[in-house]
Amino acid sequence: MTIEHSGTSVAAVPTNDDYRLGADAYSDEQRIAVLAKLEGYLGEQRGRLLGYQVNLSLDGHAALGRFLGFHMNNIGDPFVDSHYSLHSRWLERAVLEHYARLWHVSLPEDPARPGVEDGWGYVLSMGSTEGNLYAMWNARDYLDGNALVRDEVSGEASCRTSYLRAKHPDGNPNAYMPVAFFSRETHYSHIKAMRVLDIPTFYDLGGSLYPGQCPIDVAGTGMPMYNGWPLGGVPTTGGDEGPGTVDVDALVALVDFFAAKGHPVLVNFNVGSVFKGAFDDVQGACERLRLVFERHGLVNRTVRFDPDDPERVSTRNGYWIHVDGAMGAAYAPYLEKARDTGLIDTAPPVFDFRIPEVSSIVTSGHKYPGAPVPTGIYMARAGAKLRPPSDPAYVSSPDSTFAGSRSGFASLAMWNHLAQSSEEQQIRQAAEVLRIAEYTAERLHELSEQLRERGEPWAEDGIEVGHGDHALSIWFQQPRAEITRKYSLACMPLNLDGRRHDYSHVYVMPHVTQELIDELLADLSQPGAFDRSADSDAVRPPLPHQR
């Protein structure tokens, strides 16, 4: 069955029964027919996918099919070849060099002897969630006072596989108890990482140890609270009605409170946040946090990392700044270059390793520039690299990544995509997607006014369009289910003036054309496009603060 709407059709969604496996094998003809059904569905959906941050302009990847006959496994460290010979490390290293240039950090000439400020990283087998989890793990061990890869440990030959934990100093019981800070716009994977790694968030620790002492006033914002601390993250500028950037004043006040209590701090910034595409002002925030770190002794503190030899010390900072650039970290550098060449007027704030406080950055390769499989890049300063929990002779390459076995095909796909475009083409592409995003926002604002003027039911007050500076995301009132499904729109509830509003958003990626945006606008302008009274999800439980 198909759904008709505004002269177009949407393919029926397959069911589990279409692909169920049984005791008997499919014949070649049956199997090919079933796969053709899947291909048809994917092809139909690909043509109008607007709601998610994936680039579907994947020209040239069909040629990679010949590599599916090989098991390419980049197991171990990307800079140390293993005994497993079917890998693509050469391509992985080329991709890492590309992102090191974009993010203004140098890879070491001798990987065995990296400089403290050199970069180190790897191509992810998952998306940025893997990179965020690895960054939080590295940050926790760095701030916990555990031995790093650069630290010399007593009895090194006999304890290469040891996982050393520092003894807490008597003078400050909080010295190795890091606290995590992130905004309410931060991707949900960060909460998962905190749980997996047992890193307390500022509101968990504040509500437990310092009830009623929150240094920021969130009264009247409608934010859910725990013993006087705002749940869900640091407030954003203007709340849910704002652009989605972190409230730097609130962040600095919260970090100052915990740093004064002796806690090291782990701060996450967003560069292209998940729903609003917001760019936190990493550089401006770090300039203000720098004074906090200096005032509370978190710069170049002494850590006694070896429990068997207290004379062995390491000098490191008591903070870790991570940048979740799942969407924007691969895109913003080209906007900066586009501004410098006069193609656009302004660019997002600086976020990369030019800022001395930045410790790690991740981006998702399947979002921007694009890849046919989930992947991404993790990059950090080599001097802060965590000590691998084991040194497996079996594969002869250090187990210095999160996944162990890693997709060699992901590195191949990333390399293949990047190899097809010059820097000038990348710059022009970034400027063009921004132009289409701004065009989309302008046209949606016009549509909102038209709906208001004609008193359209369910949209009498317009459709509350939002678009932040340099963002590729444009959010607006959620339309009815047929339109949401047709364009694969991502949906999310936001709190405006104490009331729940259901929003959807468009994410303008390189595959999105102005013609596709016009098709969406034509559907949204039809009478009843925002009438969700018949949608099964139109009535939902209220948000926590509305109960």
mmCIF file of N, CA and C in Angstrom, residues 2 124 205 223 306 388 445 487 537:
data_model
loop_
_atom_site.group_PDB
_atom_site.id
_atom_site.type_symbol
_atom_site.label_atom_id
_atom_site.label_comp_id
_atom_site.label_asym_id
_atom_site.label_seq_id
_atom_site.Cartn_x
_atom_site.Cartn_y
_atom_site.Cartn_z
ATOM 1 N N THR A 2 0.389 2.327 -0.587
ATOM 2 C CA THR A 2 1.103 3.598 -0.570
ATOM 3 C C THR A 2 0.221 4.671 0.024
ATOM 4 N N LEU A 124 36.497 5.779 13.868
ATOM 5 C CA LEU A 124 35.546 5.044 14.692
ATOM 6 C C LEU A 124 34.782 4.013 13.876
ATOM 7 N N LEU A 205 25.858 15.037 41.640
ATOM 8 C CA LEU A 205 26.745 15.277 42.785
ATOM 9 C C LEU A 205 26.251 16.461 43.616
ATOM 10 N N MET A 223 12.435 24.113 34.585
ATOM 11 C CA MET A 223 13.356 22.987 34.546
ATOM 12 C C MET A 223 13.107 22.068 35.738
ATOM 13 N N ASP A 306 51.490 6.497 40.741
ATOM 14 C CA ASP A 306 51.988 5.141 40.959
ATOM 15 C C ASP A 306 51.832 4.755 42.424
ATOM 16 N N PRO A 388 46.693 2.069 27.714
ATOM 17 C CA PRO A 388 45.881 0.918 27.294
ATOM 18 C C PRO A 388 45.763 -0.094 28.419
ATOM 19 N N HIS A 445 9.449 30.774 7.670
ATOM 20 C CA HIS A 445 8.928 31.965 8.341
ATOM 21 C C HIS A 445 7.784 32.571 7.527
ATOM 22 N N TYR A 487 8.963 12.554 4.856
ATOM 23 C CA TYR A 487 10.269 13.218 4.826
ATOM 24 C C TYR A 487 11.194 12.748 5.947
ATOM 25 N N ASP A 537 0.186 9.483 18.114
ATOM 26 C CA ASP A 537 1.098 10.025 19.127
ATOM 27 C C ASP A 537 0.773 11.468 19.475
#
